[in-house]
Amino acid sequence: MNNPYKKNHEIISTYLNMLTDDLNHGLIVLSKGGLGKTTLILDSMKSKQLIQDIHYIYANSFSTPLAFYKLLDSVNALQSPKILILDDMELLLSDKHILGMLRAALWEAGGKRVVNYHSTTQKKTSTDFTGKIIMLINDLPKDNKVLNALCDRVFFHEIKLSNNEILELIQQNIVQKPYKTLNLRQRVKIAEAIKERTTENTNLSFRTLIKAYQFYIYAPSSWLNMLDASMNITSQKQINTPSGLF
């Protein structure tokens, strides 16, 4: 089986090349939580020798439209290619003012991308946004018209991994990496336990392994019971998820 992480890394790297060549101003990366999209993006940045806070800003929290506006302004001050990575976007998706600024930052009008901010307590300000935006999302709400319109305008990539692919990556790659006090033999043992409990209904992710590591360290006599309970809950969530986009 081809390494799915490497395949997705190559695709993301291609999109980054296209962004830096000004073929588009944005990229949306969609996957369920726990499939490593944040790591994938940051690894791609590193492979291109792009440095955080010099060439790109990584942001996973901001509280107000004003904070988001200031964030866009900060990206303008970066060195090229001036990339803003937006992670953990639940707040953004629920705020129509932030979504409006996001749309303005990605859509040209008259050859410029002018983002305006104004409130009842502060006079109107504007900035001509010159950067790129990468958005990492766990879900694509069908009723969010702005986000769905953005998906049509910017580059879009969905990361899909089967349970077998996730298990292969866990067993061949991730367990080779140190984790706190666990030795390799213990990490392999934990990965085998996850594989034995995985069914087609299991909502498996790389976070499953991290939880299992933690169970093993903190409850060495009952970690398997904790793993059973944790994986049974995620399996039930998968069964109860209505059919639709995924």
mmCIF file of C-alpha atoms in Angstrom:
data_model
loop_
_atom_site.group_PDB
_atom_site.id
_atom_site.type_symbol
_atom_site.label_atom_id
_atom_site.label_comp_id
_atom_site.label_asym_id
_atom_site.label_seq_id
_atom_site.Cartn_x
_atom_site.Cartn_y
_atom_site.Cartn_z
ATOM 1 C CA MET A 1 0.000 0.000 0.000
ATOM 2 C CA ASN A 2 1.283 3.445 -0.835
ATOM 3 C CA ASN A 3 1.963 5.680 2.148
ATOM 4 C CA PRO A 4 -1.178 7.856 2.345
ATOM 5 C CA TYR A 5 0.574 10.476 4.484
ATOM 6 C CA LYS A 6 3.283 10.898 1.853
ATOM 7 C CA LYS A 7 0.656 11.121 -0.881
ATOM 8 C CA ASN A 8 -1.251 13.867 0.953
ATOM 9 C CA HIS A 9 2.019 15.655 1.746
ATOM 10 C CA GLU A 10 2.837 15.757 -1.959
ATOM 11 C CA ILE A 11 -0.614 17.120 -2.792
ATOM 12 C CA ILE A 12 -0.376 19.838 -0.125
ATOM 13 C CA SER A 13 3.112 20.774 -1.338
ATOM 14 C CA THR A 14 1.741 21.134 -4.865
ATOM 15 C CA TYR A 15 -1.022 23.418 -3.632
ATOM 16 C CA LEU A 16 1.547 25.506 -1.735
ATOM 17 C CA ASN A 17 3.535 25.930 -4.944
ATOM 18 C CA MET A 18 0.394 27.055 -6.723
ATOM 19 C CA LEU A 19 -0.442 29.516 -3.947
ATOM 20 C CA THR A 20 3.039 31.037 -3.986
ATOM 21 C CA ASP A 21 2.798 31.358 -7.773
ATOM 22 C CA ASP A 22 -0.383 33.438 -7.264
ATOM 23 C CA LEU A 23 -2.701 30.967 -8.977
ATOM 24 C CA ASN A 24 -5.101 31.353 -6.078
ATOM 25 C CA HIS A 25 -5.317 33.114 -2.711
ATOM 26 C CA GLY A 26 -6.544 30.267 -0.524
ATOM 27 C CA LEU A 27 -6.682 26.578 0.291
ATOM 28 C CA ILE A 28 -9.234 24.666 2.364
ATOM 29 C CA VAL A 29 -8.136 21.328 3.842
ATOM 30 C CA LEU A 30 -10.960 19.161 5.157
ATOM 31 C CA SER A 31 -10.765 16.010 7.252
ATOM 32 C CA LYS A 32 -12.308 14.610 10.381
ATOM 33 C CA GLY A 33 -10.431 15.451 13.553
ATOM 34 C CA GLY A 34 -7.364 13.449 14.452
ATOM 35 C CA LEU A 35 -6.057 12.661 10.966
ATOM 36 C CA GLY A 36 -3.047 14.932 11.285
ATOM 37 C CA LYS A 37 -3.925 17.748 8.911
ATOM 38 C CA THR A 38 -2.255 20.341 11.156
ATOM 39 C CA THR A 39 0.952 18.297 11.268
ATOM 40 C CA LEU A 40 0.705 17.759 7.519
ATOM 41 C CA ILE A 41 0.490 21.495 6.815
ATOM 42 C CA LEU A 42 3.263 22.455 9.242
ATOM 43 C CA ASP A 43 5.531 19.704 7.862
ATOM 44 C CA SER A 44 4.905 21.058 4.356
ATOM 45 C CA MET A 45 5.872 24.544 5.533
ATOM 46 C CA LYS A 46 9.061 23.195 7.052
ATOM 47 C CA SER A 47 9.968 21.262 3.899
ATOM 48 C CA LYS A 48 9.737 24.524 1.952
ATOM 49 C CA GLN A 49 11.938 26.271 4.541
ATOM 50 C CA LEU A 50 9.118 28.598 5.533
ATOM 51 C CA ILE A 51 9.477 29.912 9.089
ATOM 52 C CA GLN A 52 6.628 30.652 11.479
ATOM 53 C CA ASP A 53 6.087 34.361 12.194
ATOM 54 C CA ILE A 54 8.439 35.260 9.337
ATOM 55 C CA HIS A 55 6.771 33.663 6.311
ATOM 56 C CA TYR A 56 3.546 32.431 7.871
ATOM 57 C CA ILE A 57 1.347 32.779 10.940
ATOM 58 C CA TYR A 58 -0.384 29.815 12.540
ATOM 59 C CA ALA A 59 -3.555 30.771 14.418
ATOM 60 C CA ASN A 60 -5.938 28.458 16.230
ATOM 61 C CA SER A 61 -7.781 30.984 18.350
ATOM 62 C CA PHE A 62 -9.092 34.515 18.126
ATOM 63 C CA SER A 63 -12.010 35.945 20.013
ATOM 64 C CA THR A 64 -13.452 38.878 18.071
ATOM 65 C CA PRO A 65 -13.777 40.294 14.543
ATOM 66 C CA LEU A 66 -11.299 43.009 15.557
ATOM 67 C CA ALA A 67 -8.756 40.362 16.582
ATOM 68 C CA PHE A 68 -9.211 38.672 13.209
ATOM 69 C CA TYR A 69 -8.800 41.975 11.363
ATOM 70 C CA LYS A 70 -5.542 42.653 13.256
ATOM 71 C CA LEU A 71 -4.403 39.126 12.388
ATOM 72 C CA LEU A 72 -4.889 39.836 8.676
ATOM 73 C CA ASP A 73 -2.942 43.063 9.084
ATOM 74 C CA SER A 74 -0.094 41.130 10.740
ATOM 75 C CA VAL A 75 0.060 38.738 7.788
ATOM 76 C CA ASN A 76 0.598 41.706 5.455
ATOM 77 C CA ALA A 77 3.791 42.518 7.369
ATOM 78 C CA LEU A 78 5.303 39.044 6.816
ATOM 79 C CA GLN A 79 7.900 38.131 4.229
ATOM 80 C CA SER A 80 6.594 36.422 1.089
ATOM 81 C CA PRO A 81 4.598 34.222 0.618
ATOM 82 C CA LYS A 82 2.682 35.714 3.601
ATOM 83 C CA ILE A 83 0.520 32.747 4.587
ATOM 84 C CA LEU A 84 -2.109 32.646 7.318
ATOM 85 C CA ILE A 85 -2.972 29.161 8.590
ATOM 86 C CA LEU A 86 -6.348 29.064 10.322
ATOM 87 C CA ASP A 87 -6.910 26.014 12.499
ATOM 88 C CA ASP A 88 -9.790 25.126 14.825
ATOM 89 C CA MET A 89 -12.239 27.298 12.899
ATOM 90 C CA GLU A 90 -15.506 26.690 14.766
ATOM 91 C CA LEU A 91 -15.620 30.287 16.043
ATOM 92 C CA LEU A 92 -14.872 31.688 12.600
ATOM 93 C CA LEU A 93 -17.607 29.628 10.952
ATOM 94 C CA SER A 94 -20.217 30.933 13.360
ATOM 95 C CA ASP A 95 -19.346 34.639 13.109
ATOM 96 C CA LYS A 96 -20.815 36.379 10.068
ATOM 97 C CA HIS A 97 -18.528 39.408 10.506
ATOM 98 C CA ILE A 98 -15.374 37.267 10.456
ATOM 99 C CA LEU A 99 -16.719 35.292 7.490
ATOM 100 C CA GLY A 100 -17.313 38.570 5.667
ATOM 101 C CA MET A 101 -13.716 39.654 6.246
ATOM 102 C CA LEU A 102 -12.483 36.217 5.208
ATOM 103 C CA ARG A 103 -14.398 36.460 1.949
ATOM 104 C CA ALA A 104 -13.012 39.939 1.284
ATOM 105 C CA ALA A 105 -9.473 38.682 1.980
ATOM 106 C CA LEU A 106 -9.847 35.945 -0.640
ATOM 107 C CA TRP A 107 -11.917 37.585 -3.386
ATOM 108 C CA GLU A 108 -10.498 40.326 -5.562
ATOM 109 C CA ALA A 109 -12.488 43.413 -6.493
ATOM 110 C CA GLY A 110 -10.797 45.781 -8.901
ATOM 111 C CA GLY A 111 -7.523 43.886 -8.542
ATOM 112 C CA LYS A 112 -7.423 44.321 -4.751
ATOM 113 C CA ARG A 113 -8.618 42.424 -1.725
ATOM 114 C CA VAL A 114 -9.755 45.182 0.602
ATOM 115 C CA VAL A 115 -10.871 44.121 4.072
ATOM 116 C CA ASN A 116 -12.921 46.614 6.066
ATOM 117 C CA TYR A 117 -13.533 46.705 9.786
ATOM 118 C CA HIS A 118 -15.887 49.033 11.563
ATOM 119 C CA SER A 119 -17.889 49.035 14.775
ATOM 120 C CA THR A 120 -20.042 51.379 16.788
ATOM 121 C CA THR A 121 -17.079 52.276 19.006
ATOM 122 C CA GLN A 122 -14.278 52.511 16.431
ATOM 123 C CA LYS A 123 -14.055 54.362 13.165
ATOM 124 C CA LYS A 124 -13.908 52.331 9.979
ATOM 125 C CA THR A 125 -10.501 51.007 8.989
ATOM 126 C CA SER A 126 -9.405 48.991 5.990
ATOM 127 C CA THR A 127 -6.438 47.024 4.736
ATOM 128 C CA ASP A 128 -5.465 45.739 1.306
ATOM 129 C CA PHE A 129 -4.759 42.101 2.122
ATOM 130 C CA THR A 130 -1.833 40.689 0.142
ATOM 131 C CA GLY A 131 -1.380 37.290 1.773
ATOM 132 C CA LYS A 132 -2.660 33.749 1.344
ATOM 133 C CA ILE A 133 -4.976 31.826 3.668
ATOM 134 C CA ILE A 134 -5.004 28.097 4.452
ATOM 135 C CA MET A 135 -8.079 26.914 6.363
ATOM 136 C CA LEU A 136 -8.160 23.613 8.249
ATOM 137 C CA ILE A 137 -11.677 22.357 8.952
ATOM 138 C CA ASN A 138 -13.214 19.211 10.428
ATOM 139 C CA ASP A 139 -16.619 19.565 8.830
ATOM 140 C CA LEU A 140 -18.278 21.357 5.936
ATOM 141 C CA PRO A 141 -21.701 22.609 7.082
ATOM 142 C CA LYS A 142 -24.100 22.492 4.156
ATOM 143 C CA ASP A 143 -26.028 25.511 5.447
ATOM 144 C CA ASN A 144 -22.952 27.766 5.575
ATOM 145 C CA LYS A 145 -23.327 29.505 2.217
ATOM 146 C CA VAL A 146 -20.207 31.656 2.555
ATOM 147 C CA LEU A 147 -17.954 28.703 3.335
ATOM 148 C CA ASN A 148 -19.433 26.633 0.518
ATOM 149 C CA ALA A 149 -18.894 29.556 -1.860
ATOM 150 C CA LEU A 150 -15.276 29.765 -0.680
ATOM 151 C CA CYS A 151 -14.805 26.088 -1.513
ATOM 152 C CA ASP A 152 -15.714 26.918 -5.104
ATOM 153 C CA ARG A 153 -13.339 29.887 -5.243
ATOM 154 C CA VAL A 154 -10.194 28.564 -3.547
ATOM 155 C CA PHE A 155 -8.232 25.317 -3.777
ATOM 156 C CA PHE A 156 -9.842 22.460 -1.859
ATOM 157 C CA HIS A 157 -8.385 19.174 -0.608
ATOM 158 C CA GLU A 158 -10.065 16.503 1.492
ATOM 159 C CA ILE A 159 -8.002 14.032 3.473
ATOM 160 C CA LYS A 160 -9.687 10.635 3.671
ATOM 161 C CA LEU A 161 -8.019 7.669 5.331
ATOM 162 C CA SER A 162 -9.554 4.245 5.795
ATOM 163 C CA ASN A 163 -9.137 2.467 9.117
ATOM 164 C CA ASN A 164 -6.656 0.119 7.451
ATOM 165 C CA GLU A 165 -4.588 3.069 6.238
ATOM 166 C CA ILE A 166 -4.639 4.655 9.693
ATOM 167 C CA LEU A 167 -3.552 1.367 11.279
ATOM 168 C CA GLU A 168 -0.750 0.994 8.756
ATOM 169 C CA LEU A 169 0.538 4.496 9.491
ATOM 170 C CA ILE A 170 0.326 3.844 13.228
ATOM 171 C CA GLN A 171 2.191 0.543 13.048
ATOM 172 C CA GLN A 172 4.812 1.499 10.470
ATOM 173 C CA ASN A 173 5.465 5.134 11.304
ATOM 174 C CA ILE A 174 3.973 6.619 14.434
ATOM 175 C CA VAL A 175 4.988 3.904 16.921
ATOM 176 C CA GLN A 176 8.592 4.427 15.870
ATOM 177 C CA LYS A 177 8.487 7.903 17.421
ATOM 178 C CA PRO A 178 9.260 8.234 21.154
ATOM 179 C CA TYR A 179 6.420 8.998 23.538
ATOM 180 C CA LYS A 180 7.266 9.980 27.112
ATOM 181 C CA THR A 181 8.471 6.917 29.078
ATOM 182 C CA LEU A 182 7.172 4.239 26.696
ATOM 183 C CA ASN A 183 9.751 2.064 24.954
ATOM 184 C CA LEU A 184 9.309 0.693 21.446
ATOM 185 C CA ARG A 185 8.098 -2.715 22.629
ATOM 186 C CA GLN A 186 5.363 -1.083 24.696
ATOM 187 C CA ARG A 187 4.312 1.237 21.871
ATOM 188 C CA VAL A 188 4.062 -1.707 19.465
ATOM 189 C CA LYS A 189 2.006 -3.648 22.038
ATOM 190 C CA ILE A 190 -0.415 -0.736 22.368
ATOM 191 C CA ALA A 191 -0.762 -0.403 18.592
ATOM 192 C CA GLU A 192 -1.517 -4.121 18.320
ATOM 193 C CA ALA A 193 -4.248 -3.754 20.938
ATOM 194 C CA ILE A 194 -5.837 -0.969 18.909
ATOM 195 C CA LYS A 195 -5.695 -3.065 15.742
ATOM 196 C CA GLU A 196 -7.364 -6.016 17.489
ATOM 197 C CA ARG A 197 -10.270 -3.803 18.573
ATOM 198 C CA THR A 198 -10.785 -1.935 15.310
ATOM 199 C CA THR A 199 -13.841 -2.767 13.218
ATOM 200 C CA GLU A 200 -15.343 -1.133 10.153
ATOM 201 C CA ASN A 201 -17.533 0.938 12.494
ATOM 202 C CA THR A 202 -14.665 2.294 14.589
ATOM 203 C CA ASN A 203 -14.140 6.030 14.278
ATOM 204 C CA LEU A 204 -10.389 5.569 14.313
ATOM 205 C CA SER A 205 -7.852 8.396 14.288
ATOM 206 C CA PHE A 206 -4.275 9.020 15.366
ATOM 207 C CA ARG A 207 -5.667 10.434 18.615
ATOM 208 C CA THR A 208 -6.794 6.900 19.473
ATOM 209 C CA LEU A 209 -3.143 5.918 19.795
ATOM 210 C CA ILE A 210 -2.262 8.909 21.971
ATOM 211 C CA LYS A 211 -5.166 8.148 24.316
ATOM 212 C CA ALA A 212 -4.051 4.509 24.509
ATOM 213 C CA TYR A 213 -0.498 5.612 25.346
ATOM 214 C CA GLN A 214 -1.872 7.728 28.174
ATOM 215 C CA PHE A 215 -4.067 4.909 29.478
ATOM 216 C CA TYR A 216 -1.025 2.590 29.527
ATOM 217 C CA ILE A 217 1.151 5.069 31.423
ATOM 218 C CA TYR A 218 -1.387 6.157 34.024
ATOM 219 C CA ALA A 219 -3.345 2.917 34.471
ATOM 220 C CA PRO A 220 -1.037 -0.005 33.630
ATOM 221 C CA SER A 221 -3.356 -2.550 35.232
ATOM 222 C CA SER A 222 -6.582 -1.357 33.582
ATOM 223 C CA TRP A 223 -5.489 0.364 30.386
ATOM 224 C CA LEU A 224 -7.129 -2.271 28.179
ATOM 225 C CA ASN A 225 -10.505 -1.743 29.869
ATOM 226 C CA MET A 226 -10.148 2.000 29.337
ATOM 227 C CA LEU A 227 -9.199 1.429 25.706
ATOM 228 C CA ASP A 228 -12.205 -0.866 25.199
ATOM 229 C CA ALA A 229 -14.536 1.762 26.597
ATOM 230 C CA SER A 230 -12.979 4.577 24.576
ATOM 231 C CA MET A 231 -13.059 2.693 21.279
ATOM 232 C CA ASN A 232 -16.603 1.443 21.912
ATOM 233 C CA ILE A 233 -17.784 5.032 22.359
ATOM 234 C CA THR A 234 -16.189 6.142 19.086
ATOM 235 C CA SER A 235 -17.669 3.108 17.315
ATOM 236 C CA GLN A 236 -21.139 4.020 18.563
ATOM 237 C CA LYS A 237 -20.656 7.608 17.363
ATOM 238 C CA GLN A 238 -19.737 6.289 13.927
ATOM 239 C CA ILE A 239 -22.819 4.051 13.805
ATOM 240 C CA ASN A 240 -25.120 6.853 14.909
ATOM 241 C CA THR A 241 -23.738 9.422 12.441
ATOM 242 C CA PRO A 242 -26.393 10.131 9.783
ATOM 243 C CA SER A 243 -25.434 9.559 6.171
ATOM 244 C CA GLY A 244 -24.651 12.693 4.189
ATOM 245 C CA LEU A 245 -21.466 14.481 3.199
ATOM 246 C CA PHE A 246 -19.250 11.767 4.644
#
